[in-house]
Every structure is written in structure tokens, then in C-alpha cells.
Short mmCIF file of C-alpha atoms and ligand atoms in Angstrom, two decimals:
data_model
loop_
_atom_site.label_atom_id
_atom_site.label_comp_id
_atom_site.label_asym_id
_atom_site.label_seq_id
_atom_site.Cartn_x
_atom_site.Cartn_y
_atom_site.Cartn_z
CA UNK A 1 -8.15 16.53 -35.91
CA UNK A 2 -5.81 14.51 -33.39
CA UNK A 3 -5.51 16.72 -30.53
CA UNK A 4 -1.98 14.80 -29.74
CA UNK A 5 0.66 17.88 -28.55
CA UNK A 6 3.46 17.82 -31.21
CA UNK A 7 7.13 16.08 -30.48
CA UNK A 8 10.15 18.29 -30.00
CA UNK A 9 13.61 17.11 -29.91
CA UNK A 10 15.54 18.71 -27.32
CA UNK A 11 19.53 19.47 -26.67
CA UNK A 12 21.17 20.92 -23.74
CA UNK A 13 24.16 22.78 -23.18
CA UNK A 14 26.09 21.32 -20.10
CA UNK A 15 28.46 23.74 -17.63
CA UNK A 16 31.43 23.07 -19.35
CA UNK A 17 31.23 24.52 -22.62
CA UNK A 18 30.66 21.83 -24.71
CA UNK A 19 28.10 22.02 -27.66
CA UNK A 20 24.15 21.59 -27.33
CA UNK A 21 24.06 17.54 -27.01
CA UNK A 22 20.56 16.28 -28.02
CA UNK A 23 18.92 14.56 -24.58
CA UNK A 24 15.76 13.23 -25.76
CA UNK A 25 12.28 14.30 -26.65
CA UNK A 26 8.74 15.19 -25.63
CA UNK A 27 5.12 16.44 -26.56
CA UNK A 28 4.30 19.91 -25.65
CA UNK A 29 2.04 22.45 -27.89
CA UNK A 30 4.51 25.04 -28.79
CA UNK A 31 7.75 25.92 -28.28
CA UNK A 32 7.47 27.66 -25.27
CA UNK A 33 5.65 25.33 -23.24
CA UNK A 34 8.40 22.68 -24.98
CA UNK A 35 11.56 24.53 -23.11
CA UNK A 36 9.23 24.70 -20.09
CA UNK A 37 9.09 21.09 -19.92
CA UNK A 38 12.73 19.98 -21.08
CA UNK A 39 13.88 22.33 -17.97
CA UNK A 40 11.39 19.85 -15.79
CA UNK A 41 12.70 16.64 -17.21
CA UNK A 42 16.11 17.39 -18.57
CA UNK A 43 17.91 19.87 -16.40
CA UNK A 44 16.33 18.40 -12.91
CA UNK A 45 20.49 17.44 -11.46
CA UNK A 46 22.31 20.55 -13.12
CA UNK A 47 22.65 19.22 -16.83
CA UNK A 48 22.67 22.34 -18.28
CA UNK A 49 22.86 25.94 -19.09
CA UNK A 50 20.63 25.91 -22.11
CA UNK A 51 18.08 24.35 -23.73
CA UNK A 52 17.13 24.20 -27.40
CA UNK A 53 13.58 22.45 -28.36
CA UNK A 54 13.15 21.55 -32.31
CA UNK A 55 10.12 20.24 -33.23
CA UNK A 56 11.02 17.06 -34.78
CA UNK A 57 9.38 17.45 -37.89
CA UNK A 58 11.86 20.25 -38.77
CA UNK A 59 14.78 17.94 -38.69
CA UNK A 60 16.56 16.71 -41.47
CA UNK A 61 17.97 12.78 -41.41
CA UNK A 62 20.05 11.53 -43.40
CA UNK A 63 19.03 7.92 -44.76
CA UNK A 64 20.52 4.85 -43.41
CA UNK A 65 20.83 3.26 -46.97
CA UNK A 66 23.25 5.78 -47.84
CA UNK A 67 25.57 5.42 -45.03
CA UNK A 68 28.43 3.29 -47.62
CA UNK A 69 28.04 6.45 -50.04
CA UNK A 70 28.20 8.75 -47.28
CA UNK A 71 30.45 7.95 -44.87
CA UNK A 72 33.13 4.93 -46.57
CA UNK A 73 34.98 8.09 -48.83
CA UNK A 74 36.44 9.53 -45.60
CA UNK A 75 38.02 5.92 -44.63
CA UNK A 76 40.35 5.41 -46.68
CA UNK A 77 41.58 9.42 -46.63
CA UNK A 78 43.81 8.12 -43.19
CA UNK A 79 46.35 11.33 -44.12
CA UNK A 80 43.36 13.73 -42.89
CA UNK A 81 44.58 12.64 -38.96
CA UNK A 82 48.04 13.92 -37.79
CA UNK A 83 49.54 10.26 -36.96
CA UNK A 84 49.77 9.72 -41.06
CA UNK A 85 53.13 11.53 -41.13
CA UNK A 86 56.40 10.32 -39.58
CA UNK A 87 58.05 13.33 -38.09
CA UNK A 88 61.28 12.30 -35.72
CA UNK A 89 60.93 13.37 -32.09
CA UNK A 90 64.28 15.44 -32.87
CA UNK A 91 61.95 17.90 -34.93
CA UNK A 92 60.33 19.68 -31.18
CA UNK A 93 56.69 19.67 -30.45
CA UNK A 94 54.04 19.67 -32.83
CA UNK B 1 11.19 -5.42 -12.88
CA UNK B 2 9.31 -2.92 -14.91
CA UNK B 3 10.11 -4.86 -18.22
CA UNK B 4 8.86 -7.75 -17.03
CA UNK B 5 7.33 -10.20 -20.32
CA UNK B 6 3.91 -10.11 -19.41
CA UNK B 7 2.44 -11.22 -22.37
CA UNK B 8 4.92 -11.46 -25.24
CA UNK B 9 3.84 -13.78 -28.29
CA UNK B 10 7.35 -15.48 -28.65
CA UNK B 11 7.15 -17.95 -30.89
CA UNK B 12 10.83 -19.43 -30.56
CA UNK B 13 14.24 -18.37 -32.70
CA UNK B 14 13.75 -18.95 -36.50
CA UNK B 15 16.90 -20.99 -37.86
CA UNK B 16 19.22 -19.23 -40.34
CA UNK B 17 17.68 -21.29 -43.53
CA UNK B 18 14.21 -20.42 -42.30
CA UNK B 19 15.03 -16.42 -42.20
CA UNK B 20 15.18 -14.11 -45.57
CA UNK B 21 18.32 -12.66 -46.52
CA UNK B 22 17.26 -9.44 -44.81
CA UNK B 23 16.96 -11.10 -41.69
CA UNK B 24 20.17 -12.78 -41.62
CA UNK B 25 21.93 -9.50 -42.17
CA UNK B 26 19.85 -7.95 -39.15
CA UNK B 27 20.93 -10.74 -37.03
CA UNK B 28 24.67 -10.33 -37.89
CA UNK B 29 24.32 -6.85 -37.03
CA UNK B 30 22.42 -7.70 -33.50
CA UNK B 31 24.90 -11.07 -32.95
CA UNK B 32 27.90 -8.53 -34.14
CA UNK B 33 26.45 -6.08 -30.72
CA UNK B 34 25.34 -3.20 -33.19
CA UNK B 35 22.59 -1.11 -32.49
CA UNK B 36 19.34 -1.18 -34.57
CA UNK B 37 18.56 2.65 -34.98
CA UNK B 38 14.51 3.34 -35.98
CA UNK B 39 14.98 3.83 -39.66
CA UNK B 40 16.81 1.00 -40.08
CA UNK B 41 15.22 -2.27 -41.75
CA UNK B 42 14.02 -4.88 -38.79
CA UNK B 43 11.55 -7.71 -38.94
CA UNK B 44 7.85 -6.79 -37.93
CA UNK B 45 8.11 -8.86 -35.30
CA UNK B 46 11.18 -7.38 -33.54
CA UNK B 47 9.40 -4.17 -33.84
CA UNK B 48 5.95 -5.62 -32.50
CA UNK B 49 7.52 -6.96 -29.57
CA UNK B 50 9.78 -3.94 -29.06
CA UNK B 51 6.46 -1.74 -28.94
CA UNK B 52 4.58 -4.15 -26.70
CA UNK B 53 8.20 -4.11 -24.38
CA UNK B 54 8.50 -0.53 -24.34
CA UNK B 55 5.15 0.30 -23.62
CA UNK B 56 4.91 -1.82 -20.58
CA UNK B 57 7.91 -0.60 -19.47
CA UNK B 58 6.52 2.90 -20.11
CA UNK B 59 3.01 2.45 -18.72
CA UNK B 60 5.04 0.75 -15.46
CA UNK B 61 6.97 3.80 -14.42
CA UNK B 62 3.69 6.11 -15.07
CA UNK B 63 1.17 4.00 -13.15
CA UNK B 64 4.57 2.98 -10.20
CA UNK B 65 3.76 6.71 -9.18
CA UNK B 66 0.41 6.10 -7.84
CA UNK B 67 1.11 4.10 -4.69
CA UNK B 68 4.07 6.84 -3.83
CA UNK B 69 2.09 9.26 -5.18
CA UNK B 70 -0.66 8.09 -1.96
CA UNK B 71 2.18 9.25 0.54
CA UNK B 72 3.53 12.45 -0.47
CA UNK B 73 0.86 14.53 1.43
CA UNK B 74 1.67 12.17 4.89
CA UNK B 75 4.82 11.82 4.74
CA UNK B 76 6.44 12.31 8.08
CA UNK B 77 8.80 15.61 7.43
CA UNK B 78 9.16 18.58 5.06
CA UNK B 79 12.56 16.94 3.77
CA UNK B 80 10.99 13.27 3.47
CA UNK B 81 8.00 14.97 0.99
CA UNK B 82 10.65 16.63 -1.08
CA UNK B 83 12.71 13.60 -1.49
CA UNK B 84 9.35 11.80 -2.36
CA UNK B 85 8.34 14.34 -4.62
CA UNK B 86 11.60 13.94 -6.69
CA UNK B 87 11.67 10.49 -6.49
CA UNK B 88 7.99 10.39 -8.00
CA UNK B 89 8.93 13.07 -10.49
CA UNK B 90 11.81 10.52 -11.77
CA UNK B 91 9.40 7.92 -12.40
CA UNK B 92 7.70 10.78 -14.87
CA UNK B 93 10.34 11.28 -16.46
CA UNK B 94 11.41 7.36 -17.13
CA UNK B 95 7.74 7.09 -18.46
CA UNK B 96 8.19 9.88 -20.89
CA UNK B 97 11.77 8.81 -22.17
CA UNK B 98 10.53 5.33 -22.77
CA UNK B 99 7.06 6.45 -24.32
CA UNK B 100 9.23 8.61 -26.78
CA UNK B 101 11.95 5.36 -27.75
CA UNK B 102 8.33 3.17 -28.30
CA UNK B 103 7.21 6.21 -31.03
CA UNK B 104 10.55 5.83 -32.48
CA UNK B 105 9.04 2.58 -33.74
CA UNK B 106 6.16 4.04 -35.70
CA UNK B 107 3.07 3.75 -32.53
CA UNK B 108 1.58 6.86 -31.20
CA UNK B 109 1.86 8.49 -27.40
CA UNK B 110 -1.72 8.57 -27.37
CA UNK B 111 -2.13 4.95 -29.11
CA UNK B 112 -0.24 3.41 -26.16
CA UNK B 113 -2.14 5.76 -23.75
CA UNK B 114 -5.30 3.95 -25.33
CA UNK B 115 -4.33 0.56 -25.38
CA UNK B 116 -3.35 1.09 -21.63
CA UNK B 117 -6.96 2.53 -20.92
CA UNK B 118 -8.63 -0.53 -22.66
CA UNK B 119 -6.30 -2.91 -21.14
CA UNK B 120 -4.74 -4.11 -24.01
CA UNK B 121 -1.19 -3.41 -22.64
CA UNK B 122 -0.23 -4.12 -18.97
CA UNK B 123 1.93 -3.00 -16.63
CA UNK B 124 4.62 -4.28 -13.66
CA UNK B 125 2.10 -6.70 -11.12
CA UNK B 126 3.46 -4.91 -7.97
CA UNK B 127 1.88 -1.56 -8.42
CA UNK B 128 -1.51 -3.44 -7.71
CA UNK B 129 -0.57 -3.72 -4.48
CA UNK B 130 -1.15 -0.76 -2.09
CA UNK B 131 1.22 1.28 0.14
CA UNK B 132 -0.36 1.07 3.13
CA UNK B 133 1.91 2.83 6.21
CA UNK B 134 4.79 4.85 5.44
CA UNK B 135 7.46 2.08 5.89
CA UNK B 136 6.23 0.68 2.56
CA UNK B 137 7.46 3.88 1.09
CA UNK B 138 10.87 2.96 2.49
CA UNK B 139 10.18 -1.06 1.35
CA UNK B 140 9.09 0.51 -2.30
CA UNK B 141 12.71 2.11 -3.21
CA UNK B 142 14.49 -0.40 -1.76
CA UNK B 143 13.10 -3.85 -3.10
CA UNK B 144 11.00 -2.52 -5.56
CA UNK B 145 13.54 -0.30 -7.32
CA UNK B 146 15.88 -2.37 -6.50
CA UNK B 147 14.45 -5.06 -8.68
CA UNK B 148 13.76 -2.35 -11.63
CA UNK B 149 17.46 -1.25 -11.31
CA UNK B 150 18.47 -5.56 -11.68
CA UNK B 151 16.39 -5.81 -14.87
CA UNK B 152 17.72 -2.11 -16.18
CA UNK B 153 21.14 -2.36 -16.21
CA UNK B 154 21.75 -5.29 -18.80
CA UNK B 155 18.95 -3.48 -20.72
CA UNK B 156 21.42 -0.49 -21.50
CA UNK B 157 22.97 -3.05 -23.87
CA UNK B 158 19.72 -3.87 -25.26
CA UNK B 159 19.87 -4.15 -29.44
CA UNK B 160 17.63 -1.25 -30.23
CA UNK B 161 19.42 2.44 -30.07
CA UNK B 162 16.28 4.43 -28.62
CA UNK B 163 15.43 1.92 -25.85
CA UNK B 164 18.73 1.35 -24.94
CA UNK B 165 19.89 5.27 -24.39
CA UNK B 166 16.94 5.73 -22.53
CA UNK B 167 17.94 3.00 -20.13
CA UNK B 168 21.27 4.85 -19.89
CA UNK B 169 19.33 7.83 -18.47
CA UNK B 170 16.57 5.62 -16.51
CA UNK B 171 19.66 4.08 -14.61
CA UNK B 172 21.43 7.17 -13.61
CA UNK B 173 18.34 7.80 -11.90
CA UNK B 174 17.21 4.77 -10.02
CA UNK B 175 20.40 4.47 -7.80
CA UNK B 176 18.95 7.85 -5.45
CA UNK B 177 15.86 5.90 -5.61
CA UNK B 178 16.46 2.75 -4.24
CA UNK B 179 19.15 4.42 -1.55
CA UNK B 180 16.00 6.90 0.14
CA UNK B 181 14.13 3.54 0.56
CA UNK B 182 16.51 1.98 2.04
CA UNK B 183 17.68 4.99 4.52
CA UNK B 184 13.80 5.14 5.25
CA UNK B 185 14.12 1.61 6.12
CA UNK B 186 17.29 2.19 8.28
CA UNK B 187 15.45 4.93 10.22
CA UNK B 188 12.17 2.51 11.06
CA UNK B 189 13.89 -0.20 11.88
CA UNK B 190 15.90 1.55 14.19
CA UNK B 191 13.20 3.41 15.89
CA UNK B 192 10.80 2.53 18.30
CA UNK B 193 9.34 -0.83 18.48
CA UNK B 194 5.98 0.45 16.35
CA UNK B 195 8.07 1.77 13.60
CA UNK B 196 9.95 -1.60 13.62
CA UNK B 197 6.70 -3.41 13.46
CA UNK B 198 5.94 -1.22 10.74
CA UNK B 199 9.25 -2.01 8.57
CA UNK B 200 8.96 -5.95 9.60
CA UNK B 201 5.29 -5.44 7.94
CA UNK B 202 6.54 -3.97 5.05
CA UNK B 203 8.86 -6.19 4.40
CA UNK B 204 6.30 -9.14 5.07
CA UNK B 205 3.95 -7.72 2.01
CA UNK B 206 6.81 -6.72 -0.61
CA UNK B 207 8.81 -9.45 -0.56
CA UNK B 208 7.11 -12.03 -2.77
CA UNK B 209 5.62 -9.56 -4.89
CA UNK B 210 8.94 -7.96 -5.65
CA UNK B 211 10.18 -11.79 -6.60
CA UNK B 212 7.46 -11.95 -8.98
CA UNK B 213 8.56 -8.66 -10.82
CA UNK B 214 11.57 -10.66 -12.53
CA UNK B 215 8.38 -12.71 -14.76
CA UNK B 216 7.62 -16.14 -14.24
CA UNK B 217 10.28 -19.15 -13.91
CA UNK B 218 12.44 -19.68 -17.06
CA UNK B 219 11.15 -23.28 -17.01
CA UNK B 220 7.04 -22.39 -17.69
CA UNK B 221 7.86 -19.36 -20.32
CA UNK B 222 8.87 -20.13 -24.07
CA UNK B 223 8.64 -16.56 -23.96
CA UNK B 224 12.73 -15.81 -23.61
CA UNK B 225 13.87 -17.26 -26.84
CA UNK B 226 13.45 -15.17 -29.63
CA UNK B 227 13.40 -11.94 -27.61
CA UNK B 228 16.84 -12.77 -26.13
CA UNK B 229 18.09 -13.66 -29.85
CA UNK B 230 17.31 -10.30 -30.44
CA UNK B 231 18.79 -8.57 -27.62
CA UNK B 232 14.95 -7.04 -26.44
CA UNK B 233 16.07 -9.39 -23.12
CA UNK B 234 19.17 -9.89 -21.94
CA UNK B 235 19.12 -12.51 -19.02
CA UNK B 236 16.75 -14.86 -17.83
CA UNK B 237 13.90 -14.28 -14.97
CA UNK B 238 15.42 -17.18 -12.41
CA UNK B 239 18.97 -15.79 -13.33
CA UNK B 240 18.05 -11.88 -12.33
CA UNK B 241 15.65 -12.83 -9.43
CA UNK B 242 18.60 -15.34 -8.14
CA UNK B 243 20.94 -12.29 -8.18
CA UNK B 244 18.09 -9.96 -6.44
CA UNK B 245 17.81 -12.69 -3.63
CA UNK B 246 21.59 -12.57 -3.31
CA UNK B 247 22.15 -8.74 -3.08
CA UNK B 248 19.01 -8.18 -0.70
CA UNK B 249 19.24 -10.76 1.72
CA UNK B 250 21.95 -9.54 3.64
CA UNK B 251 20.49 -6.31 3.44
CA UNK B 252 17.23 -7.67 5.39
CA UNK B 253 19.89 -9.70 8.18
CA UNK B 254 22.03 -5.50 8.17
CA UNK B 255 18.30 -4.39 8.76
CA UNK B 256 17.75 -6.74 11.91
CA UNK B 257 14.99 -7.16 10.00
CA UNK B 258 13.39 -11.13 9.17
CA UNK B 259 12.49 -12.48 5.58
CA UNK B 260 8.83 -13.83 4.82
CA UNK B 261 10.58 -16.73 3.31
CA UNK B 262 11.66 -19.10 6.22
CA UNK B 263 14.14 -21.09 3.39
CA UNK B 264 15.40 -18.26 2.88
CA UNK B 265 18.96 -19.80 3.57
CA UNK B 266 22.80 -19.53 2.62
CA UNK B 267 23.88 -22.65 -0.51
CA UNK B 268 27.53 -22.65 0.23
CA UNK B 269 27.82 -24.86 -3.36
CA UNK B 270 25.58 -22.53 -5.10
CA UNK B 271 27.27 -19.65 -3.65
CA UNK B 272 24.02 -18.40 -3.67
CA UNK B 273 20.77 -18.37 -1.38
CA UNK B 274 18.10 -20.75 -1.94
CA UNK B 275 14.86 -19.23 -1.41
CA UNK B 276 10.50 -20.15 -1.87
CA UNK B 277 9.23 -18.86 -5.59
CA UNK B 278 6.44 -16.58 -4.99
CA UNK B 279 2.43 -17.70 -5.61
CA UNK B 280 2.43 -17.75 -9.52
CA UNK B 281 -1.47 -18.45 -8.86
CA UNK B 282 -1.26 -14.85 -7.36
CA UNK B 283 0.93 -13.41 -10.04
CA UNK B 284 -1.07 -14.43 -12.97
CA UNK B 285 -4.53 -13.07 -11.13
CA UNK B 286 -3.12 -9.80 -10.55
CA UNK B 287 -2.08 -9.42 -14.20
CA UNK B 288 -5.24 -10.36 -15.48
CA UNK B 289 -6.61 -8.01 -13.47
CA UNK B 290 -7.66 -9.34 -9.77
CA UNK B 291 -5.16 -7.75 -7.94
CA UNK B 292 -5.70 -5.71 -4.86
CA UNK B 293 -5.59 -2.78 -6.52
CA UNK B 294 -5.58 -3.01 -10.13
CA UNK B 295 -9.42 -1.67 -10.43
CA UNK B 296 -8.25 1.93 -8.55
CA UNK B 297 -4.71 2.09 -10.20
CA UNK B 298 -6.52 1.76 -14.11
CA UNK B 299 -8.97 4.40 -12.99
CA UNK B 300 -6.87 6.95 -11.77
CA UNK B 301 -5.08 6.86 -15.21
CA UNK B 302 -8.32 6.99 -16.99
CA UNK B 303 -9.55 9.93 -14.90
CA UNK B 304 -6.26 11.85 -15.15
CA UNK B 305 -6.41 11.63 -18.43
CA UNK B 306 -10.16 12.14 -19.00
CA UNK B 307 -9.58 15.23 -16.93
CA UNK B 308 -6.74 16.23 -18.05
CA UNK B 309 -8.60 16.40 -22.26
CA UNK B 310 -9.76 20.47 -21.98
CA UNK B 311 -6.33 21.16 -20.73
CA UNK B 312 -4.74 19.34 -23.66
CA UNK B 313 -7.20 20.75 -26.50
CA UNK B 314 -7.46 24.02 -24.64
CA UNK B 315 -3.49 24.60 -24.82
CA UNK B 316 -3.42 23.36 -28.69
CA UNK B 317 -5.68 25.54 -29.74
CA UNK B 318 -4.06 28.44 -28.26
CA UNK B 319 -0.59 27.06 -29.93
CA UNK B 320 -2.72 26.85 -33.63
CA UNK B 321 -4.17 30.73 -32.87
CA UNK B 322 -0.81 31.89 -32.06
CA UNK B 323 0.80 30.41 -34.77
CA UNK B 324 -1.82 31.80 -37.14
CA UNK B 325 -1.44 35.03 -35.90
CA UNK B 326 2.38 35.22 -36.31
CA UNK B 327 1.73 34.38 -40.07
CA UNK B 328 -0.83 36.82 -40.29
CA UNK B 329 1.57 39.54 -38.88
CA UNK B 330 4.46 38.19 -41.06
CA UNK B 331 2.41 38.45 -44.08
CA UNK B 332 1.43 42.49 -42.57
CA UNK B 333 5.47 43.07 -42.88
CA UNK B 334 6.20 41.68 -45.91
CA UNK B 335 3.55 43.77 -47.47
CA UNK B 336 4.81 47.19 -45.34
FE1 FE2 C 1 11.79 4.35 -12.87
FE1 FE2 C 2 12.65 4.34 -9.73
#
């Protein structure tokens, strides 16, 4: 059996509030030892507040070849943003 | 520079009749600046070379902490060993983001750990040569991460995702680097007349080597073509090394210090300094392995990691014996 530590994908939460934001990955043998070493690479100048480690066979991806069927619907929907509609300045804030 | 094309097999830019339909799409996408994300379609090739790239770049930054690695016990003050410390724990880190961008491409961490071993990959020529007083320390960050952060920045707009965003990170990074050389250098050259001796002396050994870490002239390598078609190289060796020249020489005159290179010398139509091309005799025979150092660099890897096995099988096994024993309990529950 390959004795090669499993990868983990890791995110970080920065100081500001924002979302996790995935950083990178790494080898370590379980999860614990997997935060453990994303605080030693990925937090070393104050990047973040909190780390979450998935091992990377966990994730789910969607498929390249599917990126028309996937993503081309939403282009041609332009009334989903708020500049679609004309509304005079008269009409206040909004 | 780290990435330097040691021993690419470029066999020249295929013309658009000569490529599949596949491959004229992928170079659209490359020629259009897209990025080439890892489950996307590419030609075996790119992704050969992109391994072989990668991996050197990878093993570079991994074996480059050896000869700092030699000074963090001596070196002169509490603060100096912490800064050292960092700066080696950086290079760590640049291995391990690199090493995971080369997986992306289908090779193994411990495959490229192997081929390393076996000396089937190489790494950057100038970490064969040894750090031999503490001013090298200072001549390390400043020329020869100074010449990794010249070769790194174009890279962040290199074709393939992975690699690229890792060079985003890499270069964030190197900028500290190359500054604590250089304020090591400041201090030595303004010392006493032994320190300045010392910095002169570093100087005199790092130069040429550091020329060499851009690859060999532009002229002598085919070896540009097809990678720079494909965005795995951005600029040419006498183009980046030209621009290294330009940025460090008046950093050696701001030193009081004196360049190894006695043409070393202003080219008002150039705009640029004209300078001596390192020993390629001496460049080739430290990649193929003659170097001054390449025998103890190789086997400190090859220990460390030799070594290192029990620790690595010892911590799996615990991982696979707790993880059993969580579904064992699990199981216990269900059944309560
Ligand atoms: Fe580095
Ligand atoms: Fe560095």
C-alpha cells in the first residue's frame, strides 16, 4: 500500500469577514495534522482567522465540458443585474 | 532562476496545418491569454513539459534551503536566526505550493520526490555551490532571490491556472527575501574592513553563478520555442539576465562594493550594461552533476527522506487506526 499522506484542500477565512477562500493544498495523514500544517504554511503573515482542510477526494467538480450547458443560460438573462431597468434620477435613491 | 530549462525536450512550434483540431482550439485559448485549468484537454506534451517545469521549480526551492539552512545555527544574532528561519521556511512553502500545481497534472508528490532521488529531474545550478561565511547569506537573498524573483514575476501570467496562482503566492513572498540579503549586505559592507572583505568575497563567488540561473544564451538553446508558444516561458534567458545585470549593478556601485566582471560597464545606446557571460563549461558540469556541492546537497535529500520513512508510515497508520475506530464506534451507536 502507498504510504503517500493524503491531499487536503484548504480555505482560510481572512480578518475581514469575507468567506473561507480556498489557498491551496497539501499532504498530511488526517485532518488534524492537515489544519496543523495549513496554519504553518498558510496563515504564516496574518491571512486568517480560520482554517478549513477537505480532503480533496471529497470534493465535487463540476466538468469542464459542460461549462456552455452550465453557465451560457445565465448570459443572456441581463435583467437579473439592476442596470437592466431605466429608472430617472428624479425617482430618489435606489 | 529556479525555473530555469535545464533539460526540456523542445522540439520547436508545430504549424497550425500540422496540429489536430484539438490543438488549434488549445492554442486559441493560450494565444487568446486564457488559463488552461487541470481538467481541461491539453496536448501530452504541454503537460510533460509542464511536469518536468514544475518539478524543477519545486525540487529548486526544497533543495535552495540547504545552503541557508548551513547558517541558521551561526548566524550572528537572535533576530538575524529568526529572519533566517522564516526566510528558509518560505522556501518550504514555495516547494510545497509548486509540488501540489505539478500533481494537478496527474504525477505523484512522491513520484517527483523519486525522480529527484535518482536524478532524473534537476534542480537550479547555484544551490551546488556552498555558503561559506555569513556574508553569502546576505549575497544569497539578494542576487540569488533576486534572480528567482526576475524569472517569477512574468511566470504569474504563465498559461496553466495551478502554476500560475502559485507564482502569485511564491512572489508575495520573495520581495522580504531578497530585501534581508541585501540589508545583510548593507551591514557588512559597512562594517569593519574583515566584514567588507567578507561581502567583496561573496560577491566575487555569486556573481557568475547567479548569471547562469537565467539558462543558457538564447542563441545555443532551441529549447524556448515551443514552451514560450505555450506560455510555460514567458521571456527569453539573455532578455531576463540583461534586465538582472541592469537592476543589480548599481546596487553593487550603492554597496561600494566591486563586480567580478571587469566589463561590467554602462552602453549608453543599449541603455543597458554590457557585461562577461558566465563559464557555460562550468554551468553544464554542475548540472550534470560535478558541481561543488551537488554530491552533499542530493544526499541530504535522500537522507531526510530515508529518515524521515517511520515518521511518515508511523503517522498513517495511526490516521487508518483512528479512522477505523471512529467507524467501529459509529457502527456501536447506530446499533444503541
Ligand atoms: Fe522561493
Ligand atoms: Fe526566496
Amino acid at each position: 500500500m502507498s504510504s503517500e499522506w493524503p491531499l487536503w484542500e484548504i480555505f482560510i477565512r481572512g480578518q475581514h469577514g469575507m468567506s473561507h477562500r480556498h489557498v491551496g493544498s497539501l499532504h498530511a495523514p488526517d485532518a488534524k495534522m492537515a489544519i496543523k500544517n495549513a496554519r504553518d504554511v498558510y496563515t504564516r503573515r496574518n491571512e486568517g482567522v480560520s482554517i478549513w482542510a477537505v480532503e480533496a477526494l471529497h470534493i465535487a467538480a463540476s466538468v469542464p465540458s459542460d461549462k456552455g450547458p452550465l453557465f451560457e443560460p445565465s448570459r443572456s438573462k441581463v435583467y437579473r443585474h439592476p442596470t437592466f431597468f431605466d429608472i430617472p434620477d428624479d425617482a430618489g435613491s435606489m | 532562476m529556479y525555473a530555469q530549462v535545464l533539460d526540456q525536450n523542445d522540439s520547436g512550434v508545430k504549424s497550425r496545418e500540422d496540429m489536430s483540431e484539438q490543438e488549434q482550439i488549445f492554442q486559441a485559448r493560450i494565444d487568446a491569454g486564457e488559463k488552461i485549468e487541470p481538467k481541461d484537454w491539453m496536448p501530452d506534451a504541454y503537460r510533460a513539459m509542464l511536469i518536468r517545469q514544475i518539478g524543477q521549480h519545486a525540487h529548486s526551492e526544497i533543495v535552495g534551503q540547504l545552503p541557508e539552512g548551513n547558517w541558521i545555527t551561526r548566524a550572528p544574532t537572535l533576530e538575524r536566526k529568526a529572519i533566517l528561519l522564516a526566510k528558509v521556511q518560505d522556501e518550504a512553502g514555495h516547494g510545497l505550493y509548486l509540488y501540489a500545481a505539478a500533481e494537478t497534472l496527474g504525477v505523484s508528490r512522491d513520484q517527483l520526490t523519486e525522480m529527484l532521488h535518482q536524478g532524473r529531474m534537476k534542480y537550479s545550478s547555484i544551490f551546488n555551490y556552498p555558503t561559506l561565511t555569513w556574508a553569502d547569506i546576505g549575497a544569497v537573498g539578494w542576487l540569488v532571490d533576486g534572480a528567482a524573483i526576475m524569472n517569477q514575476v512574468p511566470l504569474q501570467r504563465t498559461s496553466y491556472g495551478p502554476y500560475a496562482r502559485a507564482m502569485v503566492r511564491i512572489c508575495k513572498e520573495e520581495s522580504f527575501h531578497q530585501r534581508q540579503g541585501f540589508a545583510i549586505m548593507m551591514k557588512m559592507a559597512n562594517g569593519n574592513d574583515a566584514q567588507r572583505r567578507m561581502a567583496q568575497d561573496a560577491l566575487d563567488r555569486m556573481w557568475f553563478p547567479s548569471l547562469m540561473m537565467f539558462g543558457p544564451p538564447d542563441k545555443d538553446s532551441t529549447h524556448s520555442t515551443r514552451s514560450m508558444a505555450w506560455r510555460i516561458k514567458i521571456n527569453g534567458n539573455d532578455e531576463l539576465r540583461q534586465k538582472f545585470v541592469d537592476q543589480t549593478a548599481p546596487q553593487i556601485e550603492f554597496l561600494s562594493l566591486t563586480c567580478p566582471d571587469n566589463n561590467l560597464k554602462w552602453n549608453e545606446e543599449k541603455q543597458g550594461y554590457d557585461y562577461t557571460d558566465p563559464d557555460w563549461k562550468e554551468f553544464f558540469a554542475v548540472l550534470k552533476g560535478n558541481g561543488p556541492c551537488n554530491k552533499e546537497r542530493l544526499g541530504a535529500r535522500v537522507k531526510a527522506w530515508e529518515d524521515g520513512a517511520w515518521v511518515r508510515d508511523g503517522l498513517m497508520a495511526h490516521a487508518r487506526k483512528n479512522a477505523a475506530r471512529t467507524v467501529a464506534k459509529g457502527e456501536n451507536e447506530n446499533v444503541q
